[in-house]
Amino acid sequence: MKFKNARGNLAVIAIMTIFCFSVFIYGFYASYYGVLLFQQGAFCFVLGLFFLICIGLPSLYWVVTTTYRYFSAVPTYINQRNIRVINPFLLDEKGLYSNEEQWLCTTIRDIAIAEKIPKPPVVGIELCDENPNAYAVGATRSYSMVVATTGLMKHLKREQIAAVMAHEIGHIANLDTMAKTLLSAAWSGVMMILFTPMLLVVWYLGRFVALLMLGAGLIYGLFGSWQEAMGFFTGVIIWIVLMLLPSMTQFLVTLLTFWHSRWREYHADAVAARLTSVDAMVSALATLDRLPFQPPKKDREQMSTLWVRVPIKEETGTFHWLKHTHPPIHKRIEALRRGIYIK
């Protein structure tokens, strides 16, 4: 089967597409219902404003902005991250590109053809970044971009750079770039559409109700029956759970996103080993692990799931790995040597 490692991402993309479409329908009907309530009295007018401003318009805004960010990822990164794009049709123009830039563009094109990518990705070099790194972005396999930093070109050998570029091509072939873009929008969508209107009610109105229930429960317990007071205490507990629900959901979505990021790194390493060699990819990872890495402050969290390597401190503990977007380098090398993900 072509692009075997993409099957897991296809499920993620399908679920997120359905989610986006559901949010659009949800926002459209909330806006429509809010407008209808405007004509039914003062109280209904306020309720209609709530549906329109707190649910309908934010939902539609999220769908529009998510769609735009998804399909404009390549030009957005080019404009925001000081990327020099290498035009493959102008490689022979004398003095336009250096030998290293010409080699990089040709190598990525050959790797993309070998992996049967429908259209070779845009090739770019992120200037003024001495950190040896690389990443890939894009909406589809036919519209994507692979970026190497100047630090990568400076510190790694050509066979190692080729392996890293094959790793990024693997992300494109496995649909990692598509799934990552959609997953990154999931939390903002859940917060804006589901939790923001709920928290408006729970915090600004529910806290007074919760205090009344707490007071009533204490009065019933002290002067009546604690059994009857438990009903009021249960209401307070429900209010606390509703207040903590966004944080708990954020924690679970973060765990899912980090797990997906770690899982796709193993498969991208396997693609690189298959397209170049196991030794080349292992050598590249080992070299990257030895080199110093100072991540820039700009968009650090956003870029952490894109980079080929991130700084990971050696830690002990059963669950310390849950907070990392990448597996440790030594585990990635072990997986390559054992051929676990190579097909």
Tab-separated table of N, CA and C in Angstrom, residues 130-244:
chain	number	residue	atom	x	y	z
A	130	GLU	N	21.438	29.608	13.882
A	130	GLU	CA	22.611	28.749	14.008
A	130	GLU	C	22.290	27.409	14.647
A	131	ASN	N	21.056	27.250	15.143
A	131	ASN	CA	20.659	25.961	15.692
A	131	ASN	C	20.483	24.967	14.553
A	132	PRO	N	21.195	23.848	14.557
A	132	PRO	CA	21.019	22.856	13.491
A	132	PRO	C	19.669	22.170	13.616
A	133	ASN	N	18.776	22.463	12.684
A	133	ASN	CA	17.431	21.911	12.765
A	133	ASN	C	16.782	21.941	11.394
A	134	ALA	N	15.603	21.337	11.313
A	134	ALA	CA	14.821	21.307	10.074
A	134	ALA	C	13.378	21.031	10.431
A	135	TYR	N	12.459	21.389	9.523
A	135	TYR	CA	11.041	21.112	9.750
A	135	TYR	C	10.298	21.140	8.425
A	136	ALA	N	9.080	20.623	8.454
A	136	ALA	CA	8.222	20.593	7.264
A	136	ALA	C	6.840	21.103	7.636
A	137	VAL	N	6.225	21.865	6.733
A	137	VAL	CA	4.861	22.349	6.908
A	137	VAL	C	4.128	22.186	5.585
A	138	GLY	N	2.804	22.213	5.660
A	138	GLY	CA	2.037	22.130	4.425
A	138	GLY	C	0.652	21.566	4.636
A	139	ALA	N	-0.261	21.926	3.716
A	139	ALA	CA	-1.649	21.486	3.804
A	139	ALA	C	-1.868	20.122	3.167
A	140	THR	N	-1.122	19.819	2.118
A	140	THR	CA	-1.261	18.544	1.411
A	140	THR	C	0.120	18.057	0.984
A	141	ARG	N	0.163	16.834	0.450
A	141	ARG	CA	1.433	16.319	-0.072
A	141	ARG	C	1.892	17.133	-1.290
A	142	SER	N	0.941	17.712	-2.011
A	142	SER	CA	1.283	18.468	-3.215
A	142	SER	C	1.597	19.938	-2.923
A	143	TYR	N	1.326	20.398	-1.721
A	143	TYR	CA	1.584	21.798	-1.374
A	143	TYR	C	2.203	21.833	0.019
A	144	SER	N	3.516	21.718	0.060
A	144	SER	CA	4.232	21.641	1.327
A	144	SER	C	5.587	22.316	1.183
A	145	MET	N	6.298	22.417	2.302
A	145	MET	CA	7.604	23.069	2.308
A	145	MET	C	8.516	22.368	3.296
A	146	VAL	N	9.766	22.192	2.900
A	146	VAL	CA	10.800	21.636	3.762
A	146	VAL	C	11.836	22.724	4.005
A	147	VAL	N	12.195	22.934	5.270
A	147	VAL	CA	13.097	24.021	5.640
A	147	VAL	C	14.274	23.458	6.428
A	148	ALA	N	15.472	23.880	6.061
A	148	ALA	CA	16.683	23.594	6.822
A	148	ALA	C	17.232	24.902	7.368
A	149	THR	N	17.756	24.877	8.562
A	149	THR	CA	18.361	26.089	9.123
A	149	THR	C	19.800	26.222	8.635
A	150	THR	N	20.323	27.420	8.719
A	150	THR	CA	21.716	27.631	8.340
A	150	THR	C	22.654	26.849	9.247
A	151	GLY	N	22.232	26.630	10.494
A	151	GLY	CA	23.033	25.824	11.404
A	151	GLY	C	23.141	24.376	10.954
A	152	LEU	N	22.069	23.844	10.399
A	152	LEU	CA	22.101	22.469	9.891
A	152	LEU	C	23.060	22.369	8.715
A	153	MET	N	22.990	23.319	7.805
A	153	MET	CA	23.862	23.301	6.637
A	153	MET	C	25.330	23.480	7.036
A	154	LYS	N	25.578	24.156	8.139
A	154	LYS	CA	26.940	24.463	8.562
A	154	LYS	C	27.589	23.309	9.314
A	155	HIS	N	26.830	22.619	10.154
A	155	HIS	CA	27.427	21.671	11.097
A	155	HIS	C	27.328	20.207	10.666
A	156	LEU	N	26.460	19.874	9.726
A	156	LEU	CA	26.284	18.476	9.340
A	156	LEU	C	26.914	18.201	7.980
A	157	LYS	N	27.315	16.947	7.781
A	157	LYS	CA	27.837	16.518	6.494
A	157	LYS	C	26.685	16.339	5.508
A	158	ARG	N	27.017	16.235	4.235
A	158	ARG	CA	25.981	16.157	3.214
A	158	ARG	C	25.097	14.913	3.373
A	159	GLU	N	25.710	13.768	3.654
A	159	GLU	CA	24.903	12.557	3.804
A	159	GLU	C	23.986	12.644	5.017
A	160	GLN	N	24.426	13.363	6.060
A	160	GLN	CA	23.582	13.569	7.228
A	160	GLN	C	22.445	14.540	6.919
A	161	ILE	N	22.755	15.605	6.188
A	161	ILE	CA	21.709	16.560	5.791
A	161	ILE	C	20.673	15.872	4.923
A	162	ALA	N	21.117	15.026	4.005
A	162	ALA	CA	20.186	14.301	3.138
A	162	ALA	C	19.262	13.417	3.966
A	163	ALA	N	19.792	12.776	5.007
A	163	ALA	CA	18.959	11.939	5.874
A	163	ALA	C	17.923	12.773	6.621
A	164	VAL	N	18.339	13.950	7.113
A	164	VAL	CA	17.396	14.832	7.810
A	164	VAL	C	16.311	15.320	6.857
A	165	MET	N	16.687	15.661	5.637
A	165	MET	CA	15.699	16.093	4.656
A	165	MET	C	14.738	14.950	4.295
A	166	ALA	N	15.260	13.722	4.236
A	166	ALA	CA	14.390	12.573	4.002
A	166	ALA	C	13.432	12.369	5.170
A	167	HIS	N	13.896	12.667	6.369
A	167	HIS	CA	13.024	12.624	7.555
A	167	HIS	C	11.850	13.591	7.390
A	168	GLU	N	12.141	14.810	6.924
A	168	GLU	CA	11.068	15.795	6.733
A	168	GLU	C	10.148	15.393	5.581
A	169	ILE	N	10.703	14.818	4.529
A	169	ILE	CA	9.861	14.292	3.456
A	169	ILE	C	8.954	13.193	3.993
A	170	GLY	N	9.467	12.412	4.939
A	170	GLY	CA	8.647	11.390	5.570
A	170	GLY	C	7.443	11.967	6.286
A	171	HIS	N	7.627	13.124	6.932
A	171	HIS	CA	6.491	13.787	7.586
A	171	HIS	C	5.417	14.160	6.560
A	172	ILE	N	5.848	14.629	5.404
A	172	ILE	CA	4.891	15.008	4.360
A	172	ILE	C	4.195	13.768	3.795
A	173	ALA	N	4.972	12.733	3.508
A	173	ALA	CA	4.407	11.505	2.938
A	173	ALA	C	3.431	10.836	3.899
A	174	ASN	N	3.727	10.900	5.203
A	174	ASN	CA	2.870	10.267	6.202
A	174	ASN	C	1.706	11.143	6.644
A	175	LEU	N	1.551	12.323	6.028
A	175	LEU	CA	0.475	13.275	6.347
A	175	LEU	C	0.610	13.852	7.756
A	176	ASP	N	1.814	13.812	8.311
A	176	ASP	CA	2.022	14.379	9.642
A	176	ASP	C	1.768	15.877	9.665
A	177	THR	N	2.185	16.573	8.597
A	177	THR	CA	2.011	18.024	8.571
A	177	THR	C	0.530	18.403	8.589
A	178	MET	N	-0.293	17.627	7.891
A	178	MET	CA	-1.729	17.899	7.879
A	178	MET	C	-2.340	17.638	9.250
A	179	ALA	N	-2.026	16.478	9.828
A	179	ALA	CA	-2.601	16.106	11.115
A	179	ALA	C	-2.148	17.061	12.216
A	180	LYS	N	-0.873	17.475	12.172
A	180	LYS	CA	-0.367	18.363	13.207
A	180	LYS	C	-1.082	19.711	13.166
A	181	THR	N	-1.303	20.245	11.966
A	181	THR	CA	-1.976	21.535	11.835
A	181	THR	C	-3.394	21.473	12.387
A	182	LEU	N	-4.090	20.381	12.111
A	182	LEU	CA	-5.461	20.247	12.596
A	182	LEU	C	-5.500	20.014	14.101
A	183	LEU	N	-4.570	19.215	14.617
A	183	LEU	CA	-4.543	18.960	16.059
A	183	LEU	C	-4.215	20.216	16.845
A	184	SER	N	-3.319	21.054	16.304
A	184	SER	CA	-2.948	22.281	17.004
A	184	SER	C	-4.125	23.241	17.127
A	185	ALA	N	-5.080	23.131	16.214
A	185	ALA	CA	-6.260	23.993	16.264
A	185	ALA	C	-7.352	23.423	17.167
A	186	ALA	N	-7.196	22.166	17.578
A	186	ALA	CA	-8.264	21.504	18.340
A	186	ALA	C	-8.515	22.196	19.674
A	187	TRP	N	-7.420	22.481	20.416
A	187	TRP	CA	-7.597	23.047	21.749
A	187	TRP	C	-8.232	24.428	21.695
A	188	SER	N	-7.757	25.286	20.791
A	188	SER	CA	-8.340	26.620	20.679
A	188	SER	C	-9.812	26.528	20.307
A	189	GLY	N	-10.152	25.550	19.454
A	189	GLY	CA	-11.545	25.391	19.067
A	189	GLY	C	-12.408	24.919	20.221
A	190	VAL	N	-11.917	23.943	20.967
A	190	VAL	CA	-12.680	23.435	22.114
A	190	VAL	C	-12.880	24.529	23.148
A	191	MET	N	-11.831	25.302	23.431
A	191	MET	CA	-11.949	26.367	24.418
A	191	MET	C	-12.933	27.433	23.971
A	192	MET	N	-12.798	27.880	22.701
A	192	MET	CA	-13.621	28.981	22.216
A	192	MET	C	-15.084	28.584	22.081
A	193	ILE	N	-15.339	27.356	21.626
A	193	ILE	CA	-16.694	26.978	21.255
A	193	ILE	C	-17.446	26.319	22.392
A	194	LEU	N	-16.758	25.478	23.154
A	194	LEU	CA	-17.453	24.708	24.178
A	194	LEU	C	-17.319	25.323	25.564
A	195	PHE	N	-16.111	25.762	25.933
A	195	PHE	CA	-15.874	26.146	27.306
A	195	PHE	C	-16.083	27.626	27.594
A	196	THR	N	-15.802	28.500	26.644
A	196	THR	CA	-15.948	29.932	26.903
A	196	THR	C	-17.382	30.314	27.264
A	197	PRO	N	-18.398	29.930	26.468
A	197	PRO	CA	-19.766	30.262	26.880
A	197	PRO	C	-20.182	29.573	28.165
A	198	MET	N	-19.695	28.324	28.364
A	198	MET	CA	-20.054	27.613	29.590
A	198	MET	C	-19.460	28.306	30.813
A	199	LEU	N	-18.187	28.736	30.702
A	199	LEU	CA	-17.540	29.381	31.836
A	199	LEU	C	-18.178	30.718	32.165
A	200	LEU	N	-18.712	31.410	31.136
A	200	LEU	CA	-19.402	32.676	31.405
A	200	LEU	C	-20.574	32.454	32.352
A	201	VAL	N	-21.293	31.377	32.122
A	201	VAL	CA	-22.441	31.068	32.969
A	201	VAL	C	-22.000	30.498	34.309
A	202	VAL	N	-21.060	29.532	34.258
A	202	VAL	CA	-20.637	28.841	35.476
A	202	VAL	C	-19.951	29.797	36.450
A	203	TRP	N	-19.092	30.702	35.933
A	203	TRP	CA	-18.346	31.577	36.835
A	203	TRP	C	-19.162	32.774	37.279
A	204	TYR	N	-19.773	33.500	36.343
A	204	TYR	CA	-20.445	34.745	36.713
A	204	TYR	C	-21.803	34.526	37.365
A	205	LEU	N	-22.450	33.439	37.064
A	205	LEU	CA	-23.742	33.151	37.699
A	205	LEU	C	-23.652	31.957	38.647
A	206	GLY	N	-22.925	30.917	38.199
A	206	GLY	CA	-22.887	29.692	38.980
A	206	GLY	C	-22.195	29.821	40.315
A	207	ARG	N	-21.230	30.745	40.452
A	207	ARG	CA	-20.513	30.849	41.728
A	207	ARG	C	-21.433	31.324	42.855
A	208	PHE	N	-22.396	32.210	42.505
A	208	PHE	CA	-23.343	32.652	43.528
A	208	PHE	C	-24.288	31.521	43.922
A	209	VAL	N	-24.703	30.748	42.921
A	209	VAL	CA	-25.550	29.594	43.211
A	209	VAL	C	-24.788	28.572	44.045
A	210	ALA	N	-23.492	28.369	43.716
A	210	ALA	CA	-22.678	27.410	44.468
A	210	ALA	C	-22.512	27.853	45.916
A	211	LEU	N	-22.301	29.160	46.152
A	211	LEU	CA	-22.192	29.659	47.524
A	211	LEU	C	-23.494	29.475	48.291
A	212	LEU	N	-24.609	29.725	47.614
A	212	LEU	CA	-25.909	29.513	48.259
A	212	LEU	C	-26.112	28.047	48.610
A	213	MET	N	-25.740	27.137	47.682
A	213	MET	CA	-25.883	25.707	47.957
A	213	MET	C	-24.973	25.275	49.098
A	214	LEU	N	-23.753	25.844	49.135
A	214	LEU	CA	-22.844	25.505	50.222
A	214	LEU	C	-23.393	25.975	51.563
A	215	GLY	N	-23.893	27.214	51.589
A	215	GLY	CA	-24.478	27.727	52.823
A	215	GLY	C	-25.698	26.939	53.247
A	216	ALA	N	-26.576	26.622	52.270
A	216	ALA	CA	-27.771	25.847	52.593
A	216	ALA	C	-27.400	24.460	53.094
A	217	GLY	N	-26.362	23.855	52.497
A	217	GLY	CA	-25.938	22.529	52.941
A	217	GLY	C	-25.429	22.545	54.364
A	218	LEU	N	-24.658	23.596	54.734
A	218	LEU	CA	-24.159	23.690	56.101
A	218	LEU	C	-25.294	23.911	57.103
A	219	ILE	N	-26.256	24.732	56.708
A	219	ILE	CA	-27.395	24.981	57.604
A	219	ILE	C	-28.206	23.697	57.799
A	220	TYR	N	-28.501	22.993	56.690
A	220	TYR	CA	-29.240	21.744	56.807
A	220	TYR	C	-28.469	20.734	57.655
A	221	GLY	N	-27.133	20.702	57.477
A	221	GLY	CA	-26.351	19.718	58.213
A	221	GLY	C	-26.269	20.009	59.687
A	222	LEU	N	-26.144	21.308	60.045
A	222	LEU	CA	-25.993	21.661	61.451
A	222	LEU	C	-27.311	21.639	62.196
A	223	PHE	N	-28.395	22.053	61.533
A	223	PHE	CA	-29.670	22.175	62.232
A	223	PHE	C	-30.716	21.166	61.757
A	224	GLY	N	-30.333	20.352	60.814
A	224	GLY	CA	-31.289	19.373	60.298
A	224	GLY	C	-30.636	18.027	60.108
A	225	SER	N	-30.618	17.571	58.857
A	225	SER	CA	-30.078	16.254	58.518
A	225	SER	C	-28.933	16.401	57.517
A	226	TRP	N	-27.795	15.772	57.855
A	226	TRP	CA	-26.666	15.795	56.927
A	226	TRP	C	-26.989	15.034	55.647
A	227	GLN	N	-27.905	14.090	55.758
A	227	GLN	CA	-28.297	13.340	54.558
A	227	GLN	C	-28.990	14.249	53.550
A	228	GLU	N	-29.854	15.134	54.056
A	228	GLU	CA	-30.502	16.089	53.161
A	228	GLU	C	-29.507	17.133	52.644
A	229	ALA	N	-28.495	17.441	53.431
A	229	ALA	CA	-27.499	18.442	53.021
A	229	ALA	C	-26.619	17.936	51.887
A	230	MET	N	-26.500	16.621	51.722
A	230	MET	CA	-25.619	16.068	50.689
A	230	MET	C	-26.056	16.489	49.281
A	231	GLY	N	-27.343	16.728	49.090
A	231	GLY	CA	-27.823	17.174	47.788
A	231	GLY	C	-27.231	18.531	47.413
A	232	PHE	N	-27.130	19.435	48.412
A	232	PHE	CA	-26.534	20.749	48.159
A	232	PHE	C	-25.026	20.623	47.915
A	233	PHE	N	-24.361	19.764	48.704
A	233	PHE	CA	-22.928	19.577	48.532
A	233	PHE	C	-22.601	18.962	47.170
A	234	THR	N	-23.491	18.100	46.693
A	234	THR	CA	-23.291	17.508	45.362
A	234	THR	C	-23.317	18.589	44.286
A	235	GLY	N	-24.212	19.562	44.426
A	235	GLY	CA	-24.272	20.670	43.481
A	235	GLY	C	-22.990	21.484	43.482
A	236	VAL	N	-22.390	21.687	44.670
A	236	VAL	CA	-21.120	22.423	44.760
A	236	VAL	C	-20.006	21.645	44.068
A	237	ILE	N	-19.984	20.319	44.264
A	237	ILE	CA	-18.962	19.482	43.630
A	237	ILE	C	-19.101	19.541	42.108
A	238	ILE	N	-20.335	19.516	41.608
A	238	ILE	CA	-20.553	19.618	40.160
A	238	ILE	C	-20.035	20.951	39.639
A	239	TRP	N	-20.252	22.028	40.397
A	239	TRP	CA	-19.754	23.343	39.985
A	239	TRP	C	-18.228	23.350	39.924
A	240	ILE	N	-17.565	22.723	40.913
A	240	ILE	CA	-16.097	22.665	40.918
A	240	ILE	C	-15.589	21.871	39.719
A	241	VAL	N	-16.264	20.755	39.402
A	241	VAL	CA	-15.858	19.938	38.252
A	241	VAL	C	-15.985	20.736	36.960
A	242	LEU	N	-17.078	21.499	36.816
A	242	LEU	CA	-17.261	22.318	35.617
A	242	LEU	C	-16.180	23.388	35.500
A	243	MET	N	-15.732	23.914	36.646
A	243	MET	CA	-14.671	24.913	36.607
A	243	MET	C	-13.327	24.295	36.213
A	244	LEU	N	-13.107	23.045	36.626
A	244	LEU	CA	-11.844	22.376	36.321
A	244	LEU	C	-11.843	21.689	34.965
